[in-house]
């Protein structure tokens, strides 16, 4: 089983104020002076407090069951549902990944909310989410480069909670990886601690495509991947 770990500096992520503004709902021409100053302040703070890590382990000998849309890895079975199964079903191996922004930024966000500084708490929350997604992008890009050396391609990444994949299956996912992976712990309700963390699968194989997220086929309005896709489209338009 191949395993690789990463430790990222905040500057590696190249986060832009405009990305945070877009998540907040600001569009070209909107007056954003006050919030822009706040975002700049909190990005500077985030640079000092983040502990950004990522890690993946690669598993082969997969078992795909089309009738249940499930994937077997070792003795664990994951019912990933139609959309995720469709993207992963041609995989010859899967990378199970975890990525975190560290605990402090989530702690700051909660503290601000408790002190009723809701805007600051919300911006901290968004920055934490953008950090972990940007770090996962770097991890995924490196995985893609490594796999291409052997003639393999990868899919996009998919997480429990995406398109009907039950988040409770995080428990099975965590049972396949070493304890304290990226210093992330799982609660009884399948939430990760630190809260600004993500986990999931990336397919690996010679007959794969890195397809965009199929948000138009999904009715999950609060999905992180829908938000990431919409923000990237808005920034590049």
mmCIF file of C-alpha atoms in Angstrom:
data_model
loop_
_atom_site.group_PDB
_atom_site.id
_atom_site.type_symbol
_atom_site.label_atom_id
_atom_site.label_comp_id
_atom_site.label_asym_id
_atom_site.label_seq_id
_atom_site.Cartn_x
_atom_site.Cartn_y
_atom_site.Cartn_z
ATOM 1 C CA UNK A 1 0.000 0.000 0.000
ATOM 2 C CA UNK A 2 1.548 3.279 -1.138
ATOM 3 C CA UNK A 3 1.245 6.101 1.369
ATOM 4 C CA UNK A 4 2.278 9.727 0.934
ATOM 5 C CA UNK A 5 2.131 12.674 3.336
ATOM 6 C CA UNK A 6 2.231 16.427 2.738
ATOM 7 C CA UNK A 7 2.828 19.500 4.852
ATOM 8 C CA UNK A 8 1.861 22.709 3.080
ATOM 9 C CA UNK A 9 2.756 26.304 3.854
ATOM 10 C CA UNK A 10 -0.065 28.813 3.589
ATOM 11 C CA UNK A 11 1.738 30.593 0.743
ATOM 12 C CA UNK A 12 1.667 27.349 -1.291
ATOM 13 C CA UNK A 13 -2.107 27.722 -1.627
ATOM 14 C CA UNK A 14 -2.125 31.120 -3.398
ATOM 15 C CA UNK A 15 -5.496 32.001 -1.888
ATOM 16 C CA UNK A 16 -6.954 35.211 -3.243
ATOM 17 C CA UNK A 17 -9.197 37.701 -1.516
ATOM 18 C CA UNK A 18 -11.435 37.614 -4.592
ATOM 19 C CA UNK A 19 -12.149 33.913 -3.997
ATOM 20 C CA UNK A 20 -13.378 34.605 -0.475
ATOM 21 C CA UNK A 21 -15.448 37.549 -1.708
ATOM 22 C CA UNK A 22 -17.052 35.326 -4.347
ATOM 23 C CA UNK A 23 -18.060 32.740 -1.743
ATOM 24 C CA UNK A 24 -19.581 35.572 0.288
ATOM 25 C CA UNK A 25 -21.715 36.398 -2.747
ATOM 26 C CA UNK A 26 -19.996 39.573 -3.970
ATOM 27 C CA UNK A 27 -20.036 40.215 -7.695
ATOM 28 C CA UNK A 28 -18.175 42.572 -9.997
ATOM 29 C CA UNK A 29 -19.066 46.162 -9.185
ATOM 30 C CA UNK A 30 -20.389 45.493 -5.656
ATOM 31 C CA UNK A 31 -19.190 47.760 -2.844
ATOM 32 C CA UNK A 32 -16.968 45.488 -0.749
ATOM 33 C CA UNK A 33 -14.472 47.846 0.892
ATOM 34 C CA UNK A 34 -15.282 46.957 4.511
ATOM 35 C CA UNK A 35 -15.421 43.220 4.016
ATOM 36 C CA UNK A 36 -12.326 43.258 1.784
ATOM 37 C CA UNK A 37 -10.269 44.799 4.580
ATOM 38 C CA UNK A 38 -11.584 42.165 6.982
ATOM 39 C CA UNK A 39 -10.724 39.351 4.578
ATOM 40 C CA UNK A 40 -7.178 40.658 4.177
ATOM 41 C CA UNK A 41 -6.805 40.849 7.968
ATOM 42 C CA UNK A 42 -8.045 37.291 8.506
ATOM 43 C CA UNK A 43 -5.968 35.870 5.659
ATOM 44 C CA UNK A 44 -2.918 37.313 7.402
ATOM 45 C CA UNK A 45 -4.039 35.708 10.659
ATOM 46 C CA UNK A 46 -4.726 32.380 8.932
ATOM 47 C CA UNK A 47 -1.168 32.338 7.628
ATOM 48 C CA UNK A 48 0.079 32.277 11.224
ATOM 49 C CA UNK A 49 -2.294 29.721 12.729
ATOM 50 C CA UNK A 50 -2.887 27.036 10.080
ATOM 51 C CA UNK A 51 -1.385 23.563 10.265
ATOM 52 C CA UNK A 52 -2.082 22.306 6.745
ATOM 53 C CA UNK A 53 -1.597 18.604 6.093
ATOM 54 C CA UNK A 54 -2.690 16.011 3.567
ATOM 55 C CA UNK A 55 -2.123 12.311 3.173
ATOM 56 C CA UNK A 56 -3.257 9.467 0.963
ATOM 57 C CA UNK A 57 -3.024 5.675 0.883
ATOM 58 C CA UNK A 58 -3.587 3.660 -2.295
ATOM 59 C CA UNK A 59 -5.641 0.455 -2.289
ATOM 60 C CA UNK A 60 -6.074 -2.019 -5.115
ATOM 61 C CA UNK A 61 -8.049 -5.302 -5.352
ATOM 62 C CA UNK A 62 -11.330 -3.416 -5.474
ATOM 63 C CA UNK A 63 -14.745 -5.051 -5.752
ATOM 64 C CA UNK A 64 -17.444 -3.145 -7.632
ATOM 65 C CA UNK A 65 -21.076 -4.220 -7.217
ATOM 66 C CA UNK A 66 -23.227 -2.552 -9.865
ATOM 67 C CA UNK A 67 -26.536 -3.702 -8.389
ATOM 68 C CA UNK A 68 -25.858 -1.948 -5.064
ATOM 69 C CA UNK A 69 -23.527 0.753 -6.458
ATOM 70 C CA UNK A 70 -20.981 -0.155 -3.843
ATOM 71 C CA UNK A 71 -17.201 -0.495 -3.731
ATOM 72 C CA UNK A 72 -15.405 -3.092 -1.611
ATOM 73 C CA UNK A 73 -11.972 -2.300 -0.203
ATOM 74 C CA UNK A 74 -10.424 -5.032 1.906
ATOM 75 C CA UNK A 75 -13.354 -6.150 4.086
ATOM 76 C CA UNK A 76 -15.162 -2.790 3.977
ATOM 77 C CA UNK A 77 -18.019 -1.917 1.642
ATOM 78 C CA UNK A 78 -18.965 1.630 0.609
ATOM 79 C CA UNK A 79 -22.368 2.329 -0.914
ATOM 80 C CA UNK A 80 -21.359 5.432 -2.834
ATOM 81 C CA UNK A 81 -24.595 5.733 -4.848
ATOM 82 C CA UNK A 82 -25.138 6.339 -8.559
ATOM 83 C CA UNK A 83 -23.120 9.454 -9.404
ATOM 84 C CA UNK A 84 -19.970 8.637 -7.433
ATOM 85 C CA UNK A 85 -20.107 4.983 -8.509
ATOM 86 C CA UNK A 86 -20.352 6.057 -12.152
ATOM 87 C CA UNK A 87 -17.174 8.121 -11.883
ATOM 88 C CA UNK A 88 -15.187 5.494 -9.954
ATOM 89 C CA UNK A 89 -16.376 2.181 -11.424
ATOM 90 C CA UNK A 90 -13.503 1.854 -13.932
ATOM 91 C CA UNK A 91 -10.842 2.455 -11.285
ATOM 92 C CA UNK A 92 -8.086 -0.126 -10.867
ATOM 93 C CA UNK A 93 -7.129 1.353 -7.495
ATOM 94 C CA UNK A 94 -8.380 4.022 -5.112
ATOM 95 C CA UNK A 95 -6.502 6.651 -3.151
ATOM 96 C CA UNK A 96 -8.123 7.259 0.228
ATOM 97 C CA UNK A 97 -7.186 10.793 1.224
ATOM 98 C CA UNK A 98 -7.497 13.107 4.203
ATOM 99 C CA UNK A 99 -6.667 16.796 4.300
ATOM 100 C CA UNK A 100 -6.913 19.387 7.069
ATOM 101 C CA UNK A 101 -6.359 23.086 7.687
ATOM 102 C CA UNK A 102 -5.614 22.317 11.345
ATOM 103 C CA UNK A 103 -7.706 23.031 14.415
ATOM 104 C CA UNK A 104 -7.020 26.684 15.191
ATOM 105 C CA UNK A 105 -8.974 28.327 12.382
ATOM 106 C CA UNK A 106 -12.125 26.408 13.332
ATOM 107 C CA UNK A 107 -11.592 27.380 16.954
ATOM 108 C CA UNK A 108 -11.280 31.056 15.967
ATOM 109 C CA UNK A 109 -14.474 30.856 13.914
ATOM 110 C CA UNK A 110 -16.466 29.344 16.801
ATOM 111 C CA UNK A 111 -15.042 31.864 19.265
ATOM 112 C CA UNK A 112 -16.113 34.785 17.079
ATOM 113 C CA UNK A 113 -19.606 33.314 16.730
ATOM 114 C CA UNK A 114 -19.872 32.885 20.500
ATOM 115 C CA UNK A 115 -18.828 36.529 20.930
ATOM 116 C CA UNK A 116 -21.556 37.473 18.409
ATOM 117 C CA UNK A 117 -19.057 38.781 15.877
ATOM 118 C CA UNK A 118 -20.901 36.807 13.233
ATOM 119 C CA UNK A 119 -19.279 38.339 10.153
ATOM 120 C CA UNK A 120 -15.772 37.659 11.404
ATOM 121 C CA UNK A 121 -16.741 34.142 12.461
ATOM 122 C CA UNK A 122 -18.301 33.461 9.066
ATOM 123 C CA UNK A 123 -15.296 34.775 7.143
ATOM 124 C CA UNK A 124 -12.967 32.632 9.276
ATOM 125 C CA UNK A 125 -15.203 29.657 8.459
ATOM 126 C CA UNK A 126 -15.038 30.332 4.718
ATOM 127 C CA UNK A 127 -11.278 30.839 4.778
ATOM 128 C CA UNK A 128 -10.872 27.518 6.595
ATOM 129 C CA UNK A 129 -12.921 25.742 3.936
ATOM 130 C CA UNK A 130 -10.969 27.377 1.116
ATOM 131 C CA UNK A 131 -7.657 26.423 2.747
ATOM 132 C CA UNK A 132 -8.510 22.744 3.003
ATOM 133 C CA UNK A 133 -9.888 22.603 -0.552
ATOM 134 C CA UNK A 134 -6.818 24.389 -1.965
ATOM 135 C CA UNK A 135 -4.524 22.001 -0.095
ATOM 136 C CA UNK A 136 -6.495 19.031 -1.417
ATOM 137 C CA UNK A 137 -6.082 20.445 -4.943
ATOM 138 C CA UNK A 138 -2.295 20.430 -4.455
ATOM 139 C CA UNK A 139 -2.334 16.887 -3.082
ATOM 140 C CA UNK A 140 -4.522 15.729 -5.968
ATOM 141 C CA UNK A 141 -2.279 17.402 -8.570
ATOM 142 C CA UNK A 142 0.761 15.645 -7.127
ATOM 143 C CA UNK A 143 -1.058 12.298 -7.125
ATOM 144 C CA UNK A 144 -2.002 12.856 -10.771
ATOM 145 C CA UNK A 145 1.634 13.607 -11.677
ATOM 146 C CA UNK A 146 2.903 10.527 -9.836
ATOM 147 C CA UNK A 147 0.329 8.234 -11.432
ATOM 148 C CA UNK A 148 0.989 9.591 -14.929
ATOM 149 C CA UNK A 149 4.588 8.349 -14.699
ATOM 150 C CA UNK A 150 3.178 4.806 -14.781
ATOM 151 C CA UNK A 151 0.580 5.542 -17.444
ATOM 152 C CA UNK A 152 -2.362 5.937 -15.044
ATOM 153 C CA UNK A 153 -4.999 8.638 -14.849
ATOM 154 C CA UNK A 154 -7.091 9.773 -11.885
ATOM 155 C CA UNK A 155 -10.662 10.878 -11.291
ATOM 156 C CA UNK A 156 -11.753 13.919 -9.358
ATOM 157 C CA UNK A 157 -12.094 13.496 -5.605
ATOM 158 C CA UNK A 158 -15.317 12.425 -3.908
ATOM 159 C CA UNK A 159 -16.192 12.585 -0.225
ATOM 160 C CA UNK A 160 -18.769 10.958 2.047
ATOM 161 C CA UNK A 161 -21.796 13.255 1.999
ATOM 162 C CA UNK A 162 -21.420 13.932 -1.746
ATOM 163 C CA UNK A 163 -24.393 13.046 -3.975
ATOM 164 C CA UNK A 164 -26.112 10.682 -1.585
ATOM 165 C CA UNK A 165 -23.019 8.924 -0.245
ATOM 166 C CA UNK A 166 -23.857 8.508 3.448
ATOM 167 C CA UNK A 167 -21.464 10.513 5.631
ATOM 168 C CA UNK A 168 -21.674 7.736 8.253
ATOM 169 C CA UNK A 169 -19.400 5.669 6.014
ATOM 170 C CA UNK A 170 -16.564 7.860 7.235
ATOM 171 C CA UNK A 171 -16.291 5.277 10.028
ATOM 172 C CA UNK A 172 -15.423 2.528 7.554
ATOM 173 C CA UNK A 173 -13.066 4.851 5.681
ATOM 174 C CA UNK A 174 -11.147 5.685 8.846
ATOM 175 C CA UNK A 175 -10.824 1.990 9.695
ATOM 176 C CA UNK A 176 -8.776 1.483 6.512
ATOM 177 C CA UNK A 177 -6.122 4.103 7.262
ATOM 178 C CA UNK A 178 -3.529 4.454 10.026
ATOM 179 C CA UNK A 179 -4.702 5.904 13.323
ATOM 180 C CA UNK A 180 -4.253 9.658 13.761
ATOM 181 C CA UNK A 181 -3.912 10.151 9.997
ATOM 182 C CA UNK A 182 -3.044 13.859 9.523
ATOM 183 C CA UNK A 183 -3.886 14.223 13.249
ATOM 184 C CA UNK A 184 -7.582 13.959 12.348
ATOM 185 C CA UNK A 185 -10.000 12.193 14.668
ATOM 186 C CA UNK A 186 -13.527 11.042 13.907
ATOM 187 C CA UNK A 187 -16.442 11.643 16.262
ATOM 188 C CA UNK A 188 -19.240 9.168 16.911
ATOM 189 C CA UNK A 189 -21.475 11.159 14.565
ATOM 190 C CA UNK A 190 -18.891 10.792 11.728
ATOM 191 C CA UNK A 191 -17.707 14.411 11.918
ATOM 192 C CA UNK A 192 -13.995 15.112 11.660
ATOM 193 C CA UNK A 193 -11.945 16.986 14.212
ATOM 194 C CA UNK A 194 -10.405 19.402 13.232
ATOM 195 C CA UNK A 195 -13.640 20.466 11.631
ATOM 196 C CA UNK A 196 -11.874 22.043 8.648
ATOM 197 C CA UNK A 197 -10.907 18.668 7.205
ATOM 198 C CA UNK A 198 -12.025 16.562 4.250
ATOM 199 C CA UNK A 199 -11.721 12.910 3.311
ATOM 200 C CA UNK A 200 -12.667 10.710 0.414
ATOM 201 C CA UNK A 201 -11.727 8.648 -2.636
ATOM 202 C CA UNK A 202 -9.816 9.388 -5.830
ATOM 203 C CA UNK A 203 -9.983 6.758 -8.565
ATOM 204 C CA UNK A 204 -6.813 5.551 -10.316
ATOM 205 C CA UNK A 205 -6.726 3.652 -13.605
ATOM 206 C CA UNK A 206 -5.717 3.623 -17.254
ATOM 207 C CA UNK A 207 -9.260 4.111 -18.586
ATOM 208 C CA UNK A 208 -10.439 7.069 -16.531
ATOM 209 C CA UNK A 209 -11.375 10.702 -17.009
ATOM 210 C CA UNK A 210 -11.073 13.549 -14.532
ATOM 211 C CA UNK A 211 -14.658 14.689 -15.117
ATOM 212 C CA UNK A 212 -16.014 17.929 -13.628
ATOM 213 C CA UNK A 213 -18.469 17.638 -10.760
ATOM 214 C CA UNK A 214 -21.957 16.843 -12.041
ATOM 215 C CA UNK A 215 -23.752 19.436 -9.931
ATOM 216 C CA UNK A 216 -26.599 19.754 -12.428
ATOM 217 C CA UNK A 217 -27.516 16.118 -11.660
ATOM 218 C CA UNK A 218 -27.587 16.584 -7.873
ATOM 219 C CA UNK A 219 -30.108 18.318 -5.616
ATOM 220 C CA UNK A 220 -27.810 18.689 -2.590
ATOM 221 C CA UNK A 221 -27.771 22.476 -2.207
ATOM 222 C CA UNK A 222 -25.210 22.644 0.629
ATOM 223 C CA UNK A 223 -22.597 20.461 -1.102
ATOM 224 C CA UNK A 224 -19.032 21.792 -0.824
ATOM 225 C CA UNK A 225 -18.244 20.727 -4.387
ATOM 226 C CA UNK A 226 -21.182 22.711 -5.788
ATOM 227 C CA UNK A 227 -19.849 25.790 -3.985
ATOM 228 C CA UNK A 228 -16.281 25.218 -5.192
ATOM 229 C CA UNK A 229 -17.447 24.732 -8.783
ATOM 230 C CA UNK A 230 -19.644 27.836 -8.787
ATOM 231 C CA UNK A 231 -16.926 30.043 -7.313
ATOM 232 C CA UNK A 232 -14.301 28.849 -9.807
ATOM 233 C CA UNK A 233 -16.666 29.467 -12.699
ATOM 234 C CA UNK A 234 -17.479 32.953 -11.379
ATOM 235 C CA UNK A 235 -13.797 33.884 -11.004
ATOM 236 C CA UNK A 236 -12.757 32.615 -14.445
ATOM 237 C CA UNK A 237 -15.722 34.168 -16.319
#
